């Protein structure tokens, strides 16, 4: 009896246009409801933070920072709270006013939800540039970086309306395990 050969997943062709790049990222985001993994964040002032990211769509997300950081970011489905445990403060924002809504919507359509300003492929990496005009304070510019081989989001960079840049790199992503509901 012949032994079946193990097959690697078929490699998807590289997007040939910005429209194909948008379709690839929409397909990726809409292909999971839960996501968790590790992140490294670089703030506009050069500070570096690390932690865990948990997403349960629609609307729920948590950035859990490693100590000594006392801050956490939690979306509960309606608002995003930025909490500082040390100072006992909390700032609340509507999810629709944050540039991270691309991670939180039930069905994602990047071309409908934002203005696509371009795309580029360098090696095995796809970059998609967006503008979100509904963020608090004006337009945010977002660049999503996607690994075409691993078929995973690797980074986003947000330039807020004041011109401050924050980048978040992702690794050890898991779209199969459900995050604990107590995270939100």
PDB file of C-alpha atoms in Angstrom:
ATOM      1  CA  UNK A   1       0.000   0.000   0.000  1.00  0.00           C
ATOM      2  CA  UNK A   2       1.513   3.355  -1.032  1.00  0.00           C
ATOM      3  CA  UNK A   3       2.322   5.842   1.697  1.00  0.00           C
ATOM      4  CA  UNK A   4       0.752   9.270   1.239  1.00  0.00           C
ATOM      5  CA  UNK A   5       3.311  12.047   1.012  1.00  0.00           C
ATOM      6  CA  UNK A   6       3.067  14.875   3.506  1.00  0.00           C
ATOM      7  CA  UNK A   7       2.367  18.044   1.619  1.00  0.00           C
ATOM      8  CA  UNK A   8       3.369  21.514   2.619  1.00  0.00           C
ATOM      9  CA  UNK A   9       0.543  24.030   2.395  1.00  0.00           C
ATOM     10  CA  UNK A  10       0.302  25.573  -1.041  1.00  0.00           C
ATOM     11  CA  UNK A  11       2.216  28.802  -1.183  1.00  0.00           C
ATOM     12  CA  UNK A  12      -0.024  31.689  -2.066  1.00  0.00           C
ATOM     13  CA  UNK A  13       1.075  33.914  -4.925  1.00  0.00           C
ATOM     14  CA  UNK A  14       2.436  37.338  -4.031  1.00  0.00           C
ATOM     15  CA  UNK A  15      -0.112  40.125  -4.275  1.00  0.00           C
ATOM     16  CA  UNK A  16       0.390  41.854  -7.616  1.00  0.00           C
ATOM     17  CA  UNK A  17      -1.534  45.015  -6.692  1.00  0.00           C
ATOM     18  CA  UNK A  18      -2.596  47.054  -3.702  1.00  0.00           C
ATOM     19  CA  UNK A  19      -6.113  45.630  -4.126  1.00  0.00           C
ATOM     20  CA  UNK A  20      -4.723  42.076  -3.890  1.00  0.00           C
ATOM     21  CA  UNK A  21      -2.680  43.094  -0.834  1.00  0.00           C
ATOM     22  CA  UNK A  22      -5.836  44.436   0.848  1.00  0.00           C
ATOM     23  CA  UNK A  23      -7.694  41.222  -0.038  1.00  0.00           C
ATOM     24  CA  UNK A  24      -4.868  39.098   1.451  1.00  0.00           C
ATOM     25  CA  UNK A  25      -4.879  41.035   4.728  1.00  0.00           C
ATOM     26  CA  UNK A  26      -8.694  41.079   4.916  1.00  0.00           C
ATOM     27  CA  UNK A  27      -8.673  37.303   4.453  1.00  0.00           C
ATOM     28  CA  UNK A  28      -6.058  36.919   7.184  1.00  0.00           C
ATOM     29  CA  UNK A  29      -7.879  39.107   9.722  1.00  0.00           C
ATOM     30  CA  UNK A  30     -11.264  37.561   8.951  1.00  0.00           C
ATOM     31  CA  UNK A  31      -9.813  34.053   9.259  1.00  0.00           C
ATOM     32  CA  UNK A  32      -9.650  34.133  13.063  1.00  0.00           C
ATOM     33  CA  UNK A  33     -11.695  35.359  16.006  1.00  0.00           C
ATOM     34  CA  UNK A  34      -9.031  34.955  18.668  1.00  0.00           C
ATOM     35  CA  UNK A  35      -5.365  35.865  18.714  1.00  0.00           C
ATOM     36  CA  UNK A  36      -2.727  35.848  21.390  1.00  0.00           C
ATOM     37  CA  UNK A  37       0.973  36.316  21.344  1.00  0.00           C
ATOM     38  CA  UNK A  38       3.912  38.367  22.479  1.00  0.00           C
ATOM     39  CA  UNK A  39       4.688  41.946  21.519  1.00  0.00           C
ATOM     40  CA  UNK A  40       7.472  44.486  21.665  1.00  0.00           C
ATOM     41  CA  UNK A  41       6.356  48.105  21.541  1.00  0.00           C
ATOM     42  CA  UNK A  42       8.532  51.100  20.785  1.00  0.00           C
ATOM     43  CA  UNK A  43       7.046  54.395  21.937  1.00  0.00           C
ATOM     44  CA  UNK A  44       7.582  57.732  20.235  1.00  0.00           C
ATOM     45  CA  UNK A  45      10.096  58.687  22.942  1.00  0.00           C
ATOM     46  CA  UNK A  46      12.207  55.582  22.242  1.00  0.00           C
ATOM     47  CA  UNK A  47      11.113  53.582  25.278  1.00  0.00           C
ATOM     48  CA  UNK A  48      10.710  49.835  24.741  1.00  0.00           C
ATOM     49  CA  UNK A  49       7.955  47.758  26.323  1.00  0.00           C
ATOM     50  CA  UNK A  50       7.204  44.042  26.126  1.00  0.00           C
ATOM     51  CA  UNK A  51       4.218  41.952  27.010  1.00  0.00           C
ATOM     52  CA  UNK A  52       1.342  39.740  25.912  1.00  0.00           C
ATOM     53  CA  UNK A  53      -1.459  40.613  23.512  1.00  0.00           C
ATOM     54  CA  UNK A  54      -4.884  38.977  23.687  1.00  0.00           C
ATOM     55  CA  UNK A  55      -7.654  39.565  21.137  1.00  0.00           C
ATOM     56  CA  UNK A  56     -11.154  38.105  21.095  1.00  0.00           C
ATOM     57  CA  UNK A  57     -13.227  39.583  18.317  1.00  0.00           C
ATOM     58  CA  UNK A  58     -15.417  41.385  18.089  1.00  0.00           C
ATOM     59  CA  UNK A  59     -14.170  44.180  20.279  1.00  0.00           C
ATOM     60  CA  UNK A  60     -12.088  42.627  23.038  1.00  0.00           C
ATOM     61  CA  UNK A  61      -8.362  43.122  23.430  1.00  0.00           C
ATOM     62  CA  UNK A  62      -5.728  43.365  26.147  1.00  0.00           C
ATOM     63  CA  UNK A  63      -2.134  44.547  26.130  1.00  0.00           C
ATOM     64  CA  UNK A  64      -0.562  43.105  29.271  1.00  0.00           C
ATOM     65  CA  UNK A  65       2.799  44.807  29.813  1.00  0.00           C
ATOM     66  CA  UNK A  66       5.691  43.194  31.675  1.00  0.00           C
ATOM     67  CA  UNK A  67       6.890  44.876  34.890  1.00  0.00           C
ATOM     68  CA  UNK A  68       8.080  47.440  35.736  1.00  0.00           C
ATOM     69  CA  UNK A  69       5.395  48.911  33.445  1.00  0.00           C
ATOM     70  CA  UNK A  70       2.228  49.510  35.472  1.00  0.00           C
ATOM     71  CA  UNK A  71       0.021  50.293  32.478  1.00  0.00           C
ATOM     72  CA  UNK A  72      -2.457  48.033  30.697  1.00  0.00           C
ATOM     73  CA  UNK A  73      -4.733  48.582  27.712  1.00  0.00           C
ATOM     74  CA  UNK A  74      -8.074  46.750  27.734  1.00  0.00           C
ATOM     75  CA  UNK A  75     -10.931  46.863  25.218  1.00  0.00           C
ATOM     76  CA  UNK A  76     -14.195  45.423  26.533  1.00  0.00           C
ATOM     77  CA  UNK A  77     -16.230  45.501  23.318  1.00  0.00           C
ATOM     78  CA  UNK A  78     -17.319  49.145  23.576  1.00  0.00           C
ATOM     79  CA  UNK A  79     -14.433  51.194  24.871  1.00  0.00           C
ATOM     80  CA  UNK A  80     -10.696  51.062  25.244  1.00  0.00           C
ATOM     81  CA  UNK A  81      -9.365  51.750  28.734  1.00  0.00           C
ATOM     82  CA  UNK A  82      -5.773  52.764  29.330  1.00  0.00           C
ATOM     83  CA  UNK A  83      -5.143  52.019  32.975  1.00  0.00           C
ATOM     84  CA  UNK A  84      -2.186  52.795  35.180  1.00  0.00           C
ATOM     85  CA  UNK A  85      -2.265  50.537  38.231  1.00  0.00           C
ATOM     86  CA  UNK A  86       0.418  52.539  40.044  1.00  0.00           C
ATOM     87  CA  UNK A  87      -1.313  55.897  39.621  1.00  0.00           C
ATOM     88  CA  UNK A  88      -4.826  54.370  39.826  1.00  0.00           C
ATOM     89  CA  UNK A  89      -5.899  56.257  36.699  1.00  0.00           C
ATOM     90  CA  UNK A  90      -7.979  55.217  33.726  1.00  0.00           C
ATOM     91  CA  UNK A  91      -8.588  56.972  30.406  1.00  0.00           C
ATOM     92  CA  UNK A  92     -11.518  55.731  28.293  1.00  0.00           C
ATOM     93  CA  UNK A  93     -11.904  56.003  24.510  1.00  0.00           C
ATOM     94  CA  UNK A  94     -14.498  54.683  22.095  1.00  0.00           C
ATOM     95  CA  UNK A  95     -13.141  51.731  20.086  1.00  0.00           C
ATOM     96  CA  UNK A  96     -14.062  53.628  16.904  1.00  0.00           C
ATOM     97  CA  UNK A  97     -11.702  56.468  17.888  1.00  0.00           C
ATOM     98  CA  UNK A  98      -8.652  54.202  18.161  1.00  0.00           C
ATOM     99  CA  UNK A  99      -6.459  53.144  15.265  1.00  0.00           C
ATOM    100  CA  UNK A 100      -6.571  49.529  16.530  1.00  0.00           C
ATOM    101  CA  UNK A 101     -10.100  48.920  15.350  1.00  0.00           C
ATOM    102  CA  UNK A 102      -8.617  46.871  12.469  1.00  0.00           C
ATOM    103  CA  UNK A 103      -7.909  44.192  15.089  1.00  0.00           C
ATOM    104  CA  UNK A 104     -11.265  44.434  16.836  1.00  0.00           C
ATOM    105  CA  UNK A 105     -14.057  44.512  14.263  1.00  0.00           C
ATOM    106  CA  UNK A 106     -16.089  41.371  13.667  1.00  0.00           C
ATOM    107  CA  UNK A 107     -15.617  41.601   9.874  1.00  0.00           C
ATOM    108  CA  UNK A 108     -12.664  43.571   8.619  1.00  0.00           C
ATOM    109  CA  UNK A 109     -12.581  45.396   5.298  1.00  0.00           C
ATOM    110  CA  UNK A 110      -9.488  47.586   5.316  1.00  0.00           C
ATOM    111  CA  UNK A 111     -10.485  49.458   2.136  1.00  0.00           C
ATOM    112  CA  UNK A 112     -13.927  50.333   3.547  1.00  0.00           C
ATOM    113  CA  UNK A 113     -12.777  51.072   7.105  1.00  0.00           C
ATOM    114  CA  UNK A 114      -9.796  53.252   6.168  1.00  0.00           C
ATOM    115  CA  UNK A 115      -8.104  54.928   3.222  1.00  0.00           C
ATOM    116  CA  UNK A 116      -5.505  52.667   1.615  1.00  0.00           C
ATOM    117  CA  UNK A 117      -2.571  54.822   0.536  1.00  0.00           C
ATOM    118  CA  UNK A 118      -0.264  52.145  -0.879  1.00  0.00           C
ATOM    119  CA  UNK A 119       1.496  48.832  -0.555  1.00  0.00           C
ATOM    120  CA  UNK A 120       4.965  47.424  -1.101  1.00  0.00           C
ATOM    121  CA  UNK A 121       6.651  44.036  -1.096  1.00  0.00           C
ATOM    122  CA  UNK A 122      10.227  43.653   0.061  1.00  0.00           C
ATOM    123  CA  UNK A 123      11.507  40.085   0.203  1.00  0.00           C
ATOM    124  CA  UNK A 124       8.808  38.017   1.907  1.00  0.00           C
ATOM    125  CA  UNK A 125       7.228  41.020   3.623  1.00  0.00           C
ATOM    126  CA  UNK A 126       4.152  42.937   2.527  1.00  0.00           C
ATOM    127  CA  UNK A 127       3.583  46.458   3.857  1.00  0.00           C
ATOM    128  CA  UNK A 128       0.184  48.083   3.560  1.00  0.00           C
ATOM    129  CA  UNK A 129      -0.221  51.793   4.316  1.00  0.00           C
ATOM    130  CA  UNK A 130      -3.542  53.105   5.617  1.00  0.00           C
ATOM    131  CA  UNK A 131      -5.018  56.331   6.906  1.00  0.00           C
ATOM    132  CA  UNK A 132      -7.737  56.312   9.536  1.00  0.00           C
ATOM    133  CA  UNK A 133      -9.552  59.636   9.598  1.00  0.00           C
ATOM    134  CA  UNK A 134     -11.881  58.739  12.470  1.00  0.00           C
ATOM    135  CA  UNK A 135      -9.276  58.513  15.228  1.00  0.00           C
ATOM    136  CA  UNK A 136      -9.388  60.900  18.158  1.00  0.00           C
ATOM    137  CA  UNK A 137      -7.688  64.178  17.251  1.00  0.00           C
ATOM    138  CA  UNK A 138      -7.533  63.648  13.481  1.00  0.00           C
ATOM    139  CA  UNK A 139      -5.971  61.261  11.001  1.00  0.00           C
ATOM    140  CA  UNK A 140      -3.702  58.407  12.062  1.00  0.00           C
ATOM    141  CA  UNK A 141      -1.342  56.819   9.560  1.00  0.00           C
ATOM    142  CA  UNK A 142      -0.957  53.061   9.954  1.00  0.00           C
ATOM    143  CA  UNK A 143       1.469  50.672   8.296  1.00  0.00           C
ATOM    144  CA  UNK A 144       0.705  46.968   8.612  1.00  0.00           C
ATOM    145  CA  UNK A 145       3.615  44.585   7.985  1.00  0.00           C
ATOM    146  CA  UNK A 146       2.666  41.057   6.984  1.00  0.00           C
ATOM    147  CA  UNK A 147       4.896  37.983   6.569  1.00  0.00           C
ATOM    148  CA  UNK A 148       3.870  36.389   3.254  1.00  0.00           C
ATOM    149  CA  UNK A 149       5.528  33.037   4.024  1.00  0.00           C
ATOM    150  CA  UNK A 150       4.228  32.564   7.589  1.00  0.00           C
ATOM    151  CA  UNK A 151       0.931  34.253   6.599  1.00  0.00           C
ATOM    152  CA  UNK A 152       0.971  36.345   9.791  1.00  0.00           C
ATOM    153  CA  UNK A 153       0.842  39.956  10.857  1.00  0.00           C
ATOM    154  CA  UNK A 154       4.300  40.904  12.133  1.00  0.00           C
ATOM    155  CA  UNK A 155       4.063  44.583  12.960  1.00  0.00           C
ATOM    156  CA  UNK A 156       2.008  47.730  12.864  1.00  0.00           C
ATOM    157  CA  UNK A 157       3.270  51.273  13.066  1.00  0.00           C
ATOM    158  CA  UNK A 158       0.891  54.090  13.963  1.00  0.00           C
ATOM    159  CA  UNK A 159       1.704  57.757  13.462  1.00  0.00           C
ATOM    160  CA  UNK A 160      -0.898  59.637  15.471  1.00  0.00           C
ATOM    161  CA  UNK A 161      -2.425  63.001  14.482  1.00  0.00           C
ATOM    162  CA  UNK A 162       0.315  64.834  16.443  1.00  0.00           C
ATOM    163  CA  UNK A 163       3.038  63.016  14.484  1.00  0.00           C
ATOM    164  CA  UNK A 164       4.154  60.621  17.257  1.00  0.00           C
ATOM    165  CA  UNK A 165       5.109  57.144  16.055  1.00  0.00           C
ATOM    166  CA  UNK A 166       4.450  53.924  17.964  1.00  0.00           C
ATOM    167  CA  UNK A 167       5.450  50.535  16.582  1.00  0.00           C
ATOM    168  CA  UNK A 168       4.344  47.134  17.796  1.00  0.00           C
ATOM    169  CA  UNK A 169       6.099  43.950  16.644  1.00  0.00           C
ATOM    170  CA  UNK A 170       4.353  40.608  17.143  1.00  0.00           C
ATOM    171  CA  UNK A 171       5.699  37.083  17.583  1.00  0.00           C
ATOM    172  CA  UNK A 172       4.605  33.673  18.915  1.00  0.00           C
ATOM    173  CA  UNK A 173       1.107  34.278  17.537  1.00  0.00           C
ATOM    174  CA  UNK A 174      -1.624  31.711  18.170  1.00  0.00           C
ATOM    175  CA  UNK A 175      -5.056  31.970  16.537  1.00  0.00           C
ATOM    176  CA  UNK A 176      -6.313  28.629  17.865  1.00  0.00           C
ATOM    177  CA  UNK A 177      -6.365  29.072  21.653  1.00  0.00           C
ATOM    178  CA  UNK A 178      -9.103  31.205  23.154  1.00  0.00           C
ATOM    179  CA  UNK A 179      -7.855  33.851  25.584  1.00  0.00           C
ATOM    180  CA  UNK A 180      -9.228  33.682  29.115  1.00  0.00           C
ATOM    181  CA  UNK A 181     -12.415  35.810  29.307  1.00  0.00           C
ATOM    182  CA  UNK A 182     -11.078  37.397  32.516  1.00  0.00           C
ATOM    183  CA  UNK A 183      -8.496  39.233  30.380  1.00  0.00           C
ATOM    184  CA  UNK A 184     -11.185  41.622  29.195  1.00  0.00           C
TER     185      UNK A 184
END
